[in-house]
PDB file of C-alpha atoms in Angstrom:
ATOM      1  CA  MET A   1      -8.099  16.549   3.503  1.00 48.00           C
ATOM      2  CA  SER A   2      -4.640  17.891   3.364  1.00 66.00           C
ATOM      3  CA  GLY A   3      -2.637  17.501   6.528  1.00 90.00           C
ATOM      4  CA  GLN A   4      -5.060  15.220   8.329  1.00 95.00           C
ATOM      5  CA  TRP A   5      -2.504  12.542   9.307  1.00 97.00           C
ATOM      6  CA  THR A   6       0.099  15.120  10.355  1.00 97.00           C
ATOM      7  CA  ALA A   7      -2.572  16.760  12.627  1.00 97.00           C
ATOM      8  CA  ARG A   8      -3.684  13.254  13.930  1.00 97.00           C
ATOM      9  CA  LEU A   9      -0.101  12.462  14.821  1.00 98.00           C
ATOM     10  CA  ALA A  10       0.230  15.677  16.619  1.00 97.00           C
ATOM     11  CA  GLU A  11      -2.952  15.131  18.498  1.00 97.00           C
ATOM     12  CA  LEU A  12      -1.809  11.824  19.697  1.00 97.00           C
ATOM     13  CA  GLY A  13       1.594  13.282  20.676  1.00 98.00           C
ATOM     14  CA  ILE A  14       3.497  10.990  18.209  1.00 97.00           C
ATOM     15  CA  THR A  15       6.516  12.340  16.360  1.00 96.00           C
ATOM     16  CA  LEU A  16       7.727  10.119  13.491  1.00 97.00           C
ATOM     17  CA  PRO A  17      11.319   9.102  13.921  1.00 97.00           C
ATOM     18  CA  ALA A  18      14.021   9.504  11.467  1.00 96.00           C
ATOM     19  CA  VAL A  19      14.087   6.777   8.808  1.00 97.00           C
ATOM     20  CA  VAL A  20      16.211   3.778   9.876  1.00 95.00           C
ATOM     21  CA  ALA A  21      19.164   3.254   7.695  1.00 93.00           C
ATOM     22  CA  PRO A  22      18.989  -0.094   5.865  1.00 94.00           C
ATOM     23  CA  VAL A  23      21.040  -2.950   7.196  1.00 89.00           C
ATOM     24  CA  GLY A  24      21.402  -4.410   3.629  1.00 92.00           C
ATOM     25  CA  SER A  25      20.977  -3.596  -0.072  1.00 97.00           C
ATOM     26  CA  TYR A  26      17.536  -2.312  -0.132  1.00 97.00           C
ATOM     27  CA  THR A  27      15.451   0.930   0.176  1.00 98.00           C
ATOM     28  CA  PRO A  28      13.338   1.622   3.338  1.00 98.00           C
ATOM     29  CA  ALA A  29      10.189   2.242   1.103  1.00 98.00           C
ATOM     30  CA  LEU A  30       9.285   2.073  -2.430  1.00 98.00           C
ATOM     31  CA  ARG A  31       6.301   3.507  -4.423  1.00 98.00           C
ATOM     32  CA  VAL A  32       4.793   1.679  -7.310  1.00 98.00           C
ATOM     33  CA  GLY A  33       1.800   3.448  -8.851  1.00 98.00           C
ATOM     34  CA  ASP A  34      -0.618   4.370  -5.980  1.00 98.00           C
ATOM     35  CA  MET A  35       0.991   1.822  -3.462  1.00 98.00           C
ATOM     36  CA  VAL A  36       4.012   2.248  -1.091  1.00 98.00           C
ATOM     37  CA  TYR A  37       5.730  -0.950   0.121  1.00 98.00           C
ATOM     38  CA  THR A  38       7.963  -0.648   3.137  1.00 98.00           C
ATOM     39  CA  SER A  39      10.894  -2.880   3.811  1.00 98.00           C
ATOM     40  CA  GLY A  40      10.770  -4.829   6.999  1.00 98.00           C
ATOM     41  CA  GLN A  41      11.293  -2.453   9.928  1.00 98.00           C
ATOM     42  CA  LEU A  42      12.985  -3.428  13.123  1.00 98.00           C
ATOM     43  CA  PRO A  43      12.300  -1.859  16.510  1.00 98.00           C
ATOM     44  CA  VAL A  44      15.245   0.645  16.263  1.00 97.00           C
ATOM     45  CA  VAL A  45      15.199   3.715  18.458  1.00 97.00           C
ATOM     46  CA  ASP A  46      17.930   6.190  18.080  1.00 95.00           C
ATOM     47  CA  GLY A  47      20.182   3.750  16.101  1.00 94.00           C
ATOM     48  CA  SER A  48      19.881   0.841  18.355  1.00 96.00           C
ATOM     49  CA  LEU A  49      17.408  -2.108  18.757  1.00 96.00           C
ATOM     50  CA  GLN A  50      14.763  -1.444  21.461  1.00 94.00           C
ATOM     51  CA  SER A  51      15.049  -4.969  22.475  1.00 94.00           C
ATOM     52  CA  VAL A  52      16.848  -8.207  21.395  1.00 96.00           C
ATOM     53  CA  GLY A  53      15.913 -11.837  21.672  1.00 96.00           C
ATOM     54  CA  LYS A  54      13.172 -14.325  21.051  1.00 96.00           C
ATOM     55  CA  VAL A  55       9.767 -13.868  22.328  1.00 97.00           C
ATOM     56  CA  SER A  56       8.427 -16.239  25.010  1.00 94.00           C
ATOM     57  CA  GLU A  57       6.206 -16.318  27.942  1.00 88.00           C
ATOM     58  CA  GLY A  58       7.787 -16.752  31.312  1.00 76.00           C
ATOM     59  CA  ALA A  59      11.287 -17.842  30.318  1.00 69.00           C
ATOM     60  CA  GLU A  60      14.362 -16.061  31.560  1.00 69.00           C
ATOM     61  CA  GLY A  61      16.450 -14.150  29.145  1.00 69.00           C
ATOM     62  CA  VAL A  62      13.805 -13.724  26.472  1.00 89.00           C
ATOM     63  CA  VAL A  63      11.542 -10.838  25.384  1.00 95.00           C
ATOM     64  CA  ARG A  64       8.142 -10.912  27.044  1.00 95.00           C
ATOM     65  CA  PRO A  65       5.039 -10.573  24.838  1.00 97.00           C
ATOM     66  CA  ASP A  66       4.188  -7.215  26.234  1.00 96.00           C
ATOM     67  CA  GLU A  67       7.726  -5.966  25.397  1.00 96.00           C
ATOM     68  CA  ALA A  68       7.458  -7.465  21.952  1.00 98.00           C
ATOM     69  CA  ASN A  69       4.124  -5.727  21.432  1.00 98.00           C
ATOM     70  CA  ALA A  70       5.788  -2.402  22.263  1.00 98.00           C
ATOM     71  CA  ALA A  71       8.616  -3.317  19.790  1.00 98.00           C
ATOM     72  CA  ALA A  72       6.104  -4.122  17.022  1.00 98.00           C
ATOM     73  CA  ARG A  73       4.545  -0.524  17.704  1.00 98.00           C
ATOM     74  CA  GLN A  74       8.058   0.951  17.182  1.00 98.00           C
ATOM     75  CA  CYS A  75       8.380  -1.120  13.965  1.00 98.00           C
ATOM     76  CA  ALA A  76       5.195   0.391  12.771  1.00 98.00           C
ATOM     77  CA  LEU A  77       6.383   3.944  13.760  1.00 98.00           C
ATOM     78  CA  ASN A  78       9.607   3.201  11.652  1.00 98.00           C
ATOM     79  CA  ALA A  79       7.564   1.995   8.729  1.00 98.00           C
ATOM     80  CA  LEU A  80       5.363   5.031   8.865  1.00 98.00           C
ATOM     81  CA  ALA A  81       8.567   7.199   8.843  1.00 98.00           C
ATOM     82  CA  ALA A  82       9.758   5.391   5.618  1.00 98.00           C
ATOM     83  CA  VAL A  83       6.253   6.083   4.084  1.00 98.00           C
ATOM     84  CA  HIS A  84       6.607   9.688   5.058  1.00 98.00           C
ATOM     85  CA  ALA A  85      10.070  10.025   3.528  1.00 98.00           C
ATOM     86  CA  GLU A  86       8.972   8.347   0.370  1.00 98.00           C
ATOM     87  CA  VAL A  87       5.575  10.325  -0.245  1.00 98.00           C
ATOM     88  CA  GLY A  88       4.715  12.302   2.793  1.00 98.00           C
ATOM     89  CA  ILE A  89       2.401  10.821   5.463  1.00 98.00           C
ATOM     90  CA  ASP A  90      -0.664  12.922   4.328  1.00 98.00           C
ATOM     91  CA  ALA A  91      -0.602  11.264   0.913  1.00 98.00           C
ATOM     92  CA  VAL A  92      -1.761   7.952   2.569  1.00 98.00           C
ATOM     93  CA  VAL A  93      -5.287   7.102   1.529  1.00 98.00           C
ATOM     94  CA  ARG A  94      -5.436   3.820   3.490  1.00 98.00           C
ATOM     95  CA  VAL A  95      -3.240   1.230   5.012  1.00 98.00           C
ATOM     96  CA  VAL A  96      -3.730  -2.051   2.982  1.00 98.00           C
ATOM     97  CA  LYS A  97      -1.650  -4.649   4.783  1.00 98.00           C
ATOM     98  CA  VAL A  98       0.503  -5.142   7.816  1.00 98.00           C
ATOM     99  CA  VAL A  99       2.948  -8.216   7.795  1.00 98.00           C
ATOM    100  CA  GLY A 100       4.641  -8.868  11.040  1.00 98.00           C
ATOM    101  CA  PHE A 101       7.296 -11.439  12.088  1.00 98.00           C
ATOM    102  CA  VAL A 102       8.060 -12.586  15.437  1.00 98.00           C
ATOM    103  CA  ALA A 103      11.129 -14.324  16.607  1.00 98.00           C
ATOM    104  CA  SER A 104       9.639 -16.993  18.595  1.00 97.00           C
ATOM    105  CA  ALA A 105      10.976 -19.254  21.270  1.00 94.00           C
ATOM    106  CA  ASN A 106       9.916 -22.851  20.931  1.00 93.00           C
ATOM    107  CA  GLY A 107       6.269 -23.202  21.743  1.00 92.00           C
ATOM    108  CA  PHE A 108       5.391 -19.632  21.556  1.00 94.00           C
ATOM    109  CA  THR A 109       2.058 -19.059  19.730  1.00 96.00           C
ATOM    110  CA  GLY A 110       1.149 -15.448  20.657  1.00 97.00           C
ATOM    111  CA  GLN A 111       2.237 -13.834  17.363  1.00 98.00           C
ATOM    112  CA  PRO A 112      -1.087 -12.121  16.769  1.00 98.00           C
ATOM    113  CA  ALA A 113      -1.134 -10.390  20.223  1.00 98.00           C
ATOM    114  CA  VAL A 114       2.468  -9.216  19.583  1.00 98.00           C
ATOM    115  CA  ILE A 115       1.742  -7.808  16.105  1.00 98.00           C
ATOM    116  CA  ASN A 116      -1.289  -6.005  17.617  1.00 98.00           C
ATOM    117  CA  GLY A 117       1.326  -3.540  18.818  1.00 98.00           C
ATOM    118  CA  ALA A 118       1.707  -2.466  15.131  1.00 98.00           C
ATOM    119  CA  SER A 119      -1.999  -2.773  14.179  1.00 98.00           C
ATOM    120  CA  ASP A 120      -3.194  -0.791  17.170  1.00 98.00           C
ATOM    121  CA  LEU A 121      -0.920   2.104  16.393  1.00 98.00           C
ATOM    122  CA  ILE A 122      -2.099   1.984  12.692  1.00 98.00           C
ATOM    123  CA  GLY A 123      -5.742   2.160  14.013  1.00 98.00           C
ATOM    124  CA  GLU A 124      -4.997   5.107  16.389  1.00 98.00           C
ATOM    125  CA  VAL A 125      -3.458   7.089  13.628  1.00 98.00           C
ATOM    126  CA  PHE A 126      -5.669   6.259  10.608  1.00 98.00           C
ATOM    127  CA  GLY A 127      -8.938   5.274  12.019  1.00 98.00           C
ATOM    128  CA  ASP A 128     -11.213   3.602   9.468  1.00 98.00           C
ATOM    129  CA  ALA A 129      -8.458   4.177   6.924  1.00 98.00           C
ATOM    130  CA  GLY A 130      -6.220   1.930   8.939  1.00 98.00           C
ATOM    131  CA  VAL A 131      -8.340  -1.061   8.856  1.00 98.00           C
ATOM    132  CA  HIS A 132      -6.020  -3.521   7.113  1.00 98.00           C
ATOM    133  CA  ALA A 133      -5.317  -7.210   6.092  1.00 98.00           C
ATOM    134  CA  ARG A 134      -2.607  -8.762   8.159  1.00 98.00           C
ATOM    135  CA  SER A 135      -0.150 -11.714   8.781  1.00 98.00           C
ATOM    136  CA  ALA A 136       1.472 -12.396  11.969  1.00 98.00           C
ATOM    137  CA  VAL A 137       4.338 -15.109  11.513  1.00 98.00           C
ATOM    138  CA  GLY A 138       6.506 -16.867  13.914  1.00 98.00           C
ATOM    139  CA  VAL A 139      10.058 -17.350  12.745  1.00 98.00           C
ATOM    140  CA  ALA A 140      13.176 -18.728  14.101  1.00 97.00           C
ATOM    141  CA  GLU A 141      15.453 -15.742  13.801  1.00 97.00           C
ATOM    142  CA  LEU A 142      15.329 -12.133  12.656  1.00 97.00           C
ATOM    143  CA  PRO A 143      17.984  -9.683  11.601  1.00 96.00           C
ATOM    144  CA  LEU A 144      20.352  -8.434  14.327  1.00 96.00           C
ATOM    145  CA  GLY A 145      18.557 -10.504  16.866  1.00 97.00           C
ATOM    146  CA  ALA A 146      15.428  -8.464  16.725  1.00 98.00           C
ATOM    147  CA  PRO A 147      12.267  -9.884  18.374  1.00 98.00           C
ATOM    148  CA  VAL A 148       9.974  -8.433  15.740  1.00 98.00           C
ATOM    149  CA  GLU A 149       9.887  -6.967  12.278  1.00 98.00           C
ATOM    150  CA  VAL A 150       6.944  -5.257  10.506  1.00 98.00           C
ATOM    151  CA  GLU A 151       6.297  -4.164   6.923  1.00 98.00           C
ATOM    152  CA  LEU A 152       3.455  -2.053   5.596  1.00 98.00           C
ATOM    153  CA  VAL A 153       1.642  -1.748   2.240  1.00 98.00           C
ATOM    154  CA  VAL A 154      -0.217   1.584   1.908  1.00 98.00           C
ATOM    155  CA  GLN A 155      -2.361   3.184  -0.776  1.00 98.00           C
ATOM    156  CA  VAL A 156      -1.529   6.730  -1.573  1.00 98.00           C
ATOM    157  CA  ALA A 157      -3.022   9.599  -3.509  1.00 96.00           C
TER     158      ALA A 157
END
């Protein structure tokens, strides 16, 4: 089914962004056998973080859960861009795992709903091949003050 994911992205009106340059000593994605592992991807758009801060409900000066959900979606797009640069998006057989980290304000427990932004995008693009295992973890801080970080593991042909 050559070109199926490229066609699906076009059908959804989604253009994969450029690969985000690493902020440390690592590669955005690495293929090992028939698996591709992405490094944690931040919600970077055009070279800048889409949002900054800890996720909380109702507090001033924080990232709201709906904003963090959108940021997780952007993280997943950036991860797909890294996969595409490594092997080509149409080589993906299935998405195996999504790992999401949420910079959480004290008492915030809505990490699963935030990381749904990434999981929902994966489902839209890959359908049944996008059904994946997942972790959604609350953390104290993320690089550059990002509210979310997402990594993917995908199986490729």
